[in-house]
PDB file of C-alpha atoms in Angstrom:
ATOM      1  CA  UNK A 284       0.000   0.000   0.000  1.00 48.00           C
ATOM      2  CA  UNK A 285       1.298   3.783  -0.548  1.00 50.00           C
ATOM      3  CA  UNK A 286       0.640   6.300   2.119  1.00 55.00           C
ATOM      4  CA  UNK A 287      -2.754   7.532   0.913  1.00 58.00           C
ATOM      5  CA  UNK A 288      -3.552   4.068   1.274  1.00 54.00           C
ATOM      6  CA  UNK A 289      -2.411   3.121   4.458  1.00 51.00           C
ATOM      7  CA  UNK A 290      -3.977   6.452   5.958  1.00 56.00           C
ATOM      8  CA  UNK A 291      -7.559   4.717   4.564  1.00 54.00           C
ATOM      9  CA  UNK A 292      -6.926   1.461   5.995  1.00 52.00           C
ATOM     10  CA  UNK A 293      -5.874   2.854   9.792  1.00 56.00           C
ATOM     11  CA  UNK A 294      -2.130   2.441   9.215  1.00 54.00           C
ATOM     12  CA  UNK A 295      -2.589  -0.949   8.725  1.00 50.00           C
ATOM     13  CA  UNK A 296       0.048  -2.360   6.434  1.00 65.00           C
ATOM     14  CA  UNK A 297      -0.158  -6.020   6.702  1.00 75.00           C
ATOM     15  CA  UNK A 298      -2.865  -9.048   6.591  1.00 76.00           C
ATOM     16  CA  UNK A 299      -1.991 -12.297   8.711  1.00 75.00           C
ATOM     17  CA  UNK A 300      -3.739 -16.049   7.626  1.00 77.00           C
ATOM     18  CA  UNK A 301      -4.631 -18.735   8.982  1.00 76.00           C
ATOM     19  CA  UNK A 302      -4.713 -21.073   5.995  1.00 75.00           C
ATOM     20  CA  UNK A 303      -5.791 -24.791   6.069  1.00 77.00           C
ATOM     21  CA  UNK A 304      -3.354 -26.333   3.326  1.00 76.00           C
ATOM     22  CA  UNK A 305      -5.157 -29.401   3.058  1.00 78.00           C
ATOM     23  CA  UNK A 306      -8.414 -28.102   1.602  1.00 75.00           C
ATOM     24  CA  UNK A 307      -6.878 -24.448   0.643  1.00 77.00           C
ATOM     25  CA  UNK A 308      -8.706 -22.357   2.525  1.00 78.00           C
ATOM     26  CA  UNK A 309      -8.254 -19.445   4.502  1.00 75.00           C
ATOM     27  CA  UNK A 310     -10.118 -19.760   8.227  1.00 79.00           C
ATOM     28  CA  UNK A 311      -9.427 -16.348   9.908  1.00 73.00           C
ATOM     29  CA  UNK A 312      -7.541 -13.239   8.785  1.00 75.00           C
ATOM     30  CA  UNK A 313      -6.715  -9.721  10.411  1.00 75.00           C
ATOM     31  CA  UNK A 314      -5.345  -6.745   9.506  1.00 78.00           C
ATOM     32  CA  UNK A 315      -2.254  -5.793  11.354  1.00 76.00           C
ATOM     33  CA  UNK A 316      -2.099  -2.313  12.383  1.00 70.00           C
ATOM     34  CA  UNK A 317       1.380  -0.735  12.481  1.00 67.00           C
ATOM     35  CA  UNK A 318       1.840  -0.422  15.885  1.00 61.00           C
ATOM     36  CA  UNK A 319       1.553  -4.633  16.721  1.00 63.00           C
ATOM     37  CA  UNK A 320       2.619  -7.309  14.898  1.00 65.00           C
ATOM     38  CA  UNK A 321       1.732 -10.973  14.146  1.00 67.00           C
ATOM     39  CA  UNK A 322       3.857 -12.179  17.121  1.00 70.00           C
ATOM     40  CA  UNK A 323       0.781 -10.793  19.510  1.00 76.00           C
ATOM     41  CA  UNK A 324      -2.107 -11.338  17.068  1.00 78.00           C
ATOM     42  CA  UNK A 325      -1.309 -14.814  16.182  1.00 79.00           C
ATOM     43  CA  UNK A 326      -2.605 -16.149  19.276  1.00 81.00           C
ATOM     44  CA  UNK A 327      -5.767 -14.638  19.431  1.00 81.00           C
ATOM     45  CA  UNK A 328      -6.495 -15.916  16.087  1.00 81.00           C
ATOM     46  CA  UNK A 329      -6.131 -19.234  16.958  1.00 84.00           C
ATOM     47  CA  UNK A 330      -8.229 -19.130  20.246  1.00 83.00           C
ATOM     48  CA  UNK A 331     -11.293 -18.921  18.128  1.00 79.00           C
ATOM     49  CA  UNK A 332     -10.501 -21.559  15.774  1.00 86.00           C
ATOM     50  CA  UNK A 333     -11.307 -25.799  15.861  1.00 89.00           C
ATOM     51  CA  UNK A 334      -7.544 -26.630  15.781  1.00 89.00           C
ATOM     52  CA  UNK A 335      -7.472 -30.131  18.286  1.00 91.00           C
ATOM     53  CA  UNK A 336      -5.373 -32.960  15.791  1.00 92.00           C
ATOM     54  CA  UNK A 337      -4.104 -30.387  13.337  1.00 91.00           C
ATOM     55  CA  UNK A 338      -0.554 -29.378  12.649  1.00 93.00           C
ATOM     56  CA  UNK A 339       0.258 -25.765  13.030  1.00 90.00           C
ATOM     57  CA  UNK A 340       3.339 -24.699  10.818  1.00 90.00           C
ATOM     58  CA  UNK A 341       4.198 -21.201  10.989  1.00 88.00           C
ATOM     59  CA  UNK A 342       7.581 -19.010  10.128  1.00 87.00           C
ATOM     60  CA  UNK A 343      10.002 -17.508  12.145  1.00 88.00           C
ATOM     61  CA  UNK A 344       8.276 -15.215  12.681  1.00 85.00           C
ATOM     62  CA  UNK A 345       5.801 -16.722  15.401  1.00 86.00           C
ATOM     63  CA  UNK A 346       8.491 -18.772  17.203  1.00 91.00           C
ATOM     64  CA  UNK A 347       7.237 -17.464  20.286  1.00 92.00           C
ATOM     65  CA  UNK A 348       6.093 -18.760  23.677  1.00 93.00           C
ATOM     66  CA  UNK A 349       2.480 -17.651  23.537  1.00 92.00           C
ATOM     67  CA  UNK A 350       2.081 -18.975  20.001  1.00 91.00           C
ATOM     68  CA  UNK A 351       3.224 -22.468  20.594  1.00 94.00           C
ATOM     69  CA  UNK A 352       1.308 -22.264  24.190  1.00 94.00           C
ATOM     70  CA  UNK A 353      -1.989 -21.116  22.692  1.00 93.00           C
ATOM     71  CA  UNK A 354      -1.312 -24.351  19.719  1.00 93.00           C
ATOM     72  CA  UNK A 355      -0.902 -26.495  22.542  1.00 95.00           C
ATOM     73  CA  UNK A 356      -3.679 -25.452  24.534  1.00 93.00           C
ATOM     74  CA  UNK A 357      -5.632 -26.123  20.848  1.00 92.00           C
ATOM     75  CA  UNK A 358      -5.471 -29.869  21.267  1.00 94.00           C
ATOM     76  CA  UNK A 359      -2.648 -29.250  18.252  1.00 94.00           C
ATOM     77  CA  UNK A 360       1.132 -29.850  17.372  1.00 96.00           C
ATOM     78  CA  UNK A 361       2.850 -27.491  15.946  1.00 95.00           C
ATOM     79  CA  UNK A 362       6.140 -27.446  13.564  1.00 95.00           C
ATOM     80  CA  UNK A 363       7.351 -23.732  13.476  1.00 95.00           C
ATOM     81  CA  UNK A 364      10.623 -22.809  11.627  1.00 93.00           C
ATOM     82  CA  UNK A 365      13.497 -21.823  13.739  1.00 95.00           C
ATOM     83  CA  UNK A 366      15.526 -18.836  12.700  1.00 93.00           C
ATOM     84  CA  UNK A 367      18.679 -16.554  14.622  1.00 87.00           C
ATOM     85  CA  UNK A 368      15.542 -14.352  16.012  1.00 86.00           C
ATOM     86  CA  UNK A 369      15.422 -17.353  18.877  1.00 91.00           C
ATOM     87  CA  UNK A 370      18.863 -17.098  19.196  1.00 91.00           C
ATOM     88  CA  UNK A 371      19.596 -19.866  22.110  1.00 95.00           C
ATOM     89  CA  UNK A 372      17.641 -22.326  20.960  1.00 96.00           C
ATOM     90  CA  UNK A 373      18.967 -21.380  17.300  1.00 95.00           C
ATOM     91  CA  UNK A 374      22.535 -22.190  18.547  1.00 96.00           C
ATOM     92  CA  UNK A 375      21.793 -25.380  20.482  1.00 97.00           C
ATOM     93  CA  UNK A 376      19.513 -26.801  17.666  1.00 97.00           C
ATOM     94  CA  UNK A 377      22.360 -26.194  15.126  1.00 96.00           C
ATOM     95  CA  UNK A 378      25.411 -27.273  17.525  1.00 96.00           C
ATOM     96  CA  UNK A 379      22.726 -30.428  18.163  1.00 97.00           C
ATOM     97  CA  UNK A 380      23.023 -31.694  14.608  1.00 97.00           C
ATOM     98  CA  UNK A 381      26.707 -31.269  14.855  1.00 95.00           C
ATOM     99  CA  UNK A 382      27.527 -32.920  17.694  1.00 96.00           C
ATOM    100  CA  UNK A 383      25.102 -35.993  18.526  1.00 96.00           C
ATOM    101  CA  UNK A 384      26.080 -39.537  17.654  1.00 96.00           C
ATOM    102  CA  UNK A 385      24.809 -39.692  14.053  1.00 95.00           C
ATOM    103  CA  UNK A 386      22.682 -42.453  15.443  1.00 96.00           C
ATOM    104  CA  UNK A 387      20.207 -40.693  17.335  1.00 96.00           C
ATOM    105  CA  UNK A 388      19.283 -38.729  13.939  1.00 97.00           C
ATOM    106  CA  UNK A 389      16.478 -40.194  11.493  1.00 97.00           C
ATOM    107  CA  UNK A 390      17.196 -39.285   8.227  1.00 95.00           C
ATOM    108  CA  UNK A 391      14.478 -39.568   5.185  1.00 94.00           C
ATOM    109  CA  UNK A 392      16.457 -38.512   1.638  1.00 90.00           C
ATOM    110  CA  UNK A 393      14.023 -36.912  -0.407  1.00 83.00           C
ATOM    111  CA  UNK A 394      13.894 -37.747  -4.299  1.00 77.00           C
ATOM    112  CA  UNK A 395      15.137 -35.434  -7.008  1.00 75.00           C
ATOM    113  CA  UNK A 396      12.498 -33.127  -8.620  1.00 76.00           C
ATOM    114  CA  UNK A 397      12.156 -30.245 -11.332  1.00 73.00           C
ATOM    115  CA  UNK A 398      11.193 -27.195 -10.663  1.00 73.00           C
ATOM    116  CA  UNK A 399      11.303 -23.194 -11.208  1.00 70.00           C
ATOM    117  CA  UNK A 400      14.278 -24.368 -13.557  1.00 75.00           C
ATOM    118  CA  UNK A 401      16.130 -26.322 -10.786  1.00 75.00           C
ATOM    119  CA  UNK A 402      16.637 -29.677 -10.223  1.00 82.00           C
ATOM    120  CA  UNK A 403      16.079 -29.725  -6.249  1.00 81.00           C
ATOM    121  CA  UNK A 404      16.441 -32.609  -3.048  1.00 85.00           C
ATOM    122  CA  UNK A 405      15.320 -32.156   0.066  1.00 89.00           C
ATOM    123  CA  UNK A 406      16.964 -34.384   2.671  1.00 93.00           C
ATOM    124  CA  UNK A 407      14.758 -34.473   6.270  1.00 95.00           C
ATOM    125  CA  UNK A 408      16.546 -35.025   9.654  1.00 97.00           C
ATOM    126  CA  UNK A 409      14.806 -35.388  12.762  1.00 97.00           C
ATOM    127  CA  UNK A 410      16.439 -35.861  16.976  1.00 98.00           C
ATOM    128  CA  UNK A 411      14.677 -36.388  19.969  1.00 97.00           C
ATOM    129  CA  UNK A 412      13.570 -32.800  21.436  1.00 97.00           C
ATOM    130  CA  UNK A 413      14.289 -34.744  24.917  1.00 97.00           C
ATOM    131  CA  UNK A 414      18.329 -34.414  23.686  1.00 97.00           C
ATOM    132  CA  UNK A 415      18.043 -29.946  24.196  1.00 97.00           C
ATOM    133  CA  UNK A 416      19.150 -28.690  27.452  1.00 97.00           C
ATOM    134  CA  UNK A 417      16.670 -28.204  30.466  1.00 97.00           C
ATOM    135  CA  UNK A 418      16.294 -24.572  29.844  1.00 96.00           C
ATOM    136  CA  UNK A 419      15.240 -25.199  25.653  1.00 97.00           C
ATOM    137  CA  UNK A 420      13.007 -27.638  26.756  1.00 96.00           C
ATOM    138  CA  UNK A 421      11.302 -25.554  29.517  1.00 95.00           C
ATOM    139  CA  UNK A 422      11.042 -22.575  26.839  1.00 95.00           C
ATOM    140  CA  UNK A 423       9.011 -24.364  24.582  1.00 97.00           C
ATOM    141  CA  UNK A 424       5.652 -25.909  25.457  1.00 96.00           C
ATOM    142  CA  UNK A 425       5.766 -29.837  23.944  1.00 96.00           C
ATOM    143  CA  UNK A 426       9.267 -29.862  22.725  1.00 97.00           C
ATOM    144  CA  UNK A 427      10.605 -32.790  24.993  1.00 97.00           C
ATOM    145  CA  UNK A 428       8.475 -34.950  23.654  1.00 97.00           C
ATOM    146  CA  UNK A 429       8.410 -33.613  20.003  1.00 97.00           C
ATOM    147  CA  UNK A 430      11.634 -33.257  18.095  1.00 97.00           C
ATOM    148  CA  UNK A 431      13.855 -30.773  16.194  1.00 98.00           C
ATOM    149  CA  UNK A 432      14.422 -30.985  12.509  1.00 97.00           C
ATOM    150  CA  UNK A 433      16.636 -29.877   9.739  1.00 97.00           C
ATOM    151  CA  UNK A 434      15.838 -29.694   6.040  1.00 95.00           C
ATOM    152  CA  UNK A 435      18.335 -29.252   3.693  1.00 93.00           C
ATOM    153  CA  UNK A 436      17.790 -28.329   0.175  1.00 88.00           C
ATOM    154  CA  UNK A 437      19.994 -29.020  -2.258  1.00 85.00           C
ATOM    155  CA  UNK A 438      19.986 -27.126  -5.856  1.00 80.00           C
ATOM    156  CA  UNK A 439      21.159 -27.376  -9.143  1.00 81.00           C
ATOM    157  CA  UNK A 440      20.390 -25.008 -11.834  1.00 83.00           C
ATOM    158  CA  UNK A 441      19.747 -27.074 -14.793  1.00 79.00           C
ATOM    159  CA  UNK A 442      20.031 -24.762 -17.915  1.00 81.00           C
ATOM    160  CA  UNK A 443      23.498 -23.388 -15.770  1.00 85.00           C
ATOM    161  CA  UNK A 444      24.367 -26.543 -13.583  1.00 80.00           C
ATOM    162  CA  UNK A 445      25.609 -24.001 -10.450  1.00 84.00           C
ATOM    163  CA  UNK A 446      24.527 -25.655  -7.360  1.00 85.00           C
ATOM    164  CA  UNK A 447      23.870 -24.394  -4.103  1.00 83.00           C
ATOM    165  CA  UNK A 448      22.333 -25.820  -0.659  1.00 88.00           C
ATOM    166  CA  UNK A 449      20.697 -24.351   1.872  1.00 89.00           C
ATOM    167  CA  UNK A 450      19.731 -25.568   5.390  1.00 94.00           C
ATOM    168  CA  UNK A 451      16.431 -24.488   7.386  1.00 94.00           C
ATOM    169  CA  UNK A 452      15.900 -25.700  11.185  1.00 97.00           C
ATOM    170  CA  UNK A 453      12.076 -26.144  12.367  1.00 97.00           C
ATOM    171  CA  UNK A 454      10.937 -27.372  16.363  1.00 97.00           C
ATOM    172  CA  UNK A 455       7.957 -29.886  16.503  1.00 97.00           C
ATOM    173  CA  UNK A 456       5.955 -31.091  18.961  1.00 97.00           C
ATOM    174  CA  UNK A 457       5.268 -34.031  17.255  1.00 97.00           C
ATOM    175  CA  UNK A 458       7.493 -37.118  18.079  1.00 96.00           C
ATOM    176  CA  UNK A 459      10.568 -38.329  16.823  1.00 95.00           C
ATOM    177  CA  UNK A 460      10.354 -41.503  15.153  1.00 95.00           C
ATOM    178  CA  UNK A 461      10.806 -43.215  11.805  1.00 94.00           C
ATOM    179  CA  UNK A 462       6.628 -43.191  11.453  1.00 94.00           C
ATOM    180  CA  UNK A 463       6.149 -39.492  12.218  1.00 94.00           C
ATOM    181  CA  UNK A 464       9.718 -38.591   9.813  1.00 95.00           C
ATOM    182  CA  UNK A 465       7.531 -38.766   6.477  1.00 94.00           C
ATOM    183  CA  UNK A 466       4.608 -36.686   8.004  1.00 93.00           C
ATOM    184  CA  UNK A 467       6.940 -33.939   8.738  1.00 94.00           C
ATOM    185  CA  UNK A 468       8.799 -33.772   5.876  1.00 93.00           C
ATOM    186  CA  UNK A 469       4.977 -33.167   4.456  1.00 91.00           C
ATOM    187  CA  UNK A 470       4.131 -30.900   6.912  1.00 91.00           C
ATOM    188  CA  UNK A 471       6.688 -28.429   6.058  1.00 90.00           C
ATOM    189  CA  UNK A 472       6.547 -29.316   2.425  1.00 85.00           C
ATOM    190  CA  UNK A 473       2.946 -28.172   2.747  1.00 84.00           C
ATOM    191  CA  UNK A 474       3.829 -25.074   4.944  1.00 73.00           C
ATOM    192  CA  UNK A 475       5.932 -24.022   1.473  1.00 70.00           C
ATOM    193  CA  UNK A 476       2.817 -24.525  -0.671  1.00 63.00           C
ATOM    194  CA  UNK A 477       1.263 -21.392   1.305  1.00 60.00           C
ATOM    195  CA  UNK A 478       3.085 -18.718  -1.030  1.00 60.00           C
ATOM    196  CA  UNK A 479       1.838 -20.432  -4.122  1.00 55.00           C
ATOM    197  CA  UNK A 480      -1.628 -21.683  -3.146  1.00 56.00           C
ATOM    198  CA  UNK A 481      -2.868 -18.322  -0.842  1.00 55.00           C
ATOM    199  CA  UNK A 482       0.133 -15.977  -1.504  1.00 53.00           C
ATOM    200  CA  UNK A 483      -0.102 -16.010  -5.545  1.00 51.00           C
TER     201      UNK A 483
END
């Protein structure tokens, strides 16, 4: 929005979603007035919604203790990507992967696919959230027995051949296990699908 229209919609210059990936469609949204932010809206928006059983992804952005309490308190998991803006549990999660005996990680290689002119795999890694400190566990509701997970892309351009990786860190409360590994590599997969299916 430019100023004029800003001025005409409060100052507001933002919308958050809910959006339900599965059947593409949006359950709640609110216009964000300048002077909050989605890290204290998202919870209210969730308190009036049917959540219990769902998965709640979300970005960085609402890695926050009130928005994983008020998923909890849903009936719902969550699996929220994990970013320097957390910036303890962003260290320990990273040093984590680095550190633990390779086998306490579940690993699920994902398959090569085109796409946007890239040849892309996505390889899904999963520990036991009951490996974090006491403190990281305390911090976030449902952690201990859920898990912490890395996904790492990696790219090729195919009309160029450059490749590049990149690696993204999300906390879940749903367990660790070789069963649930599939569901969250889908979970997040999904999450993705939000800029194309609600975004575009």
């Amino acid at each position: 929005l430019d100023k004029e229209g800003k001025e005409r919609m409060g100052g507001a210059y933002m919308v958050m979603n809910i959006y339900d990936t599965t059947n593409r469609v949006t359950l709640a949204q609110q216009v964000i007035d300048k002077k909050t932010n989605e890290i204290t809206v998202g919870p209210g928006m969730l308190a009036g919604l049917k959540i219990d059983g769902c998965v709640v992804t979300a970005d960085a952005m609402s890695c926050q203790f009130n928005f994983v309490t008020a998923v909890i308190s849903a009936g719902a998991h969550y699996c929220i990507s994990l970013k320097g803006n957390q910036d303890k549990t962003w260290d320990e999660v990273r040093c984590l992967f680095n550190t633990v005996d390779p086998s306490q990680i579940l690993t699920l290689e994902g398959s090569a696919e085109l796409e946007h002119g890239r040849i892309e795999r996505r390889d899904v890694s999963m520990i036991r959230g009951a490996l974090l400190s006491k403190p990281i566990k305390e911090k976030w509701p449902g952690l201990e027995g859920g898990a912490i997970v890395r996904v790492t892309s990696l790219r090729q351009r195919k009309r160029t051949g450059v490749r590049s990786d990149e690696v993204r860190f999300y906390i879940t409360s749903l367990p660790s296990s070789s069963e649930n590994l599939p569901e969250v590599a889908r979970v997040i997969c999904s999450h993705w699908g939000v800029e194309h299916n609600l975004h575009y």
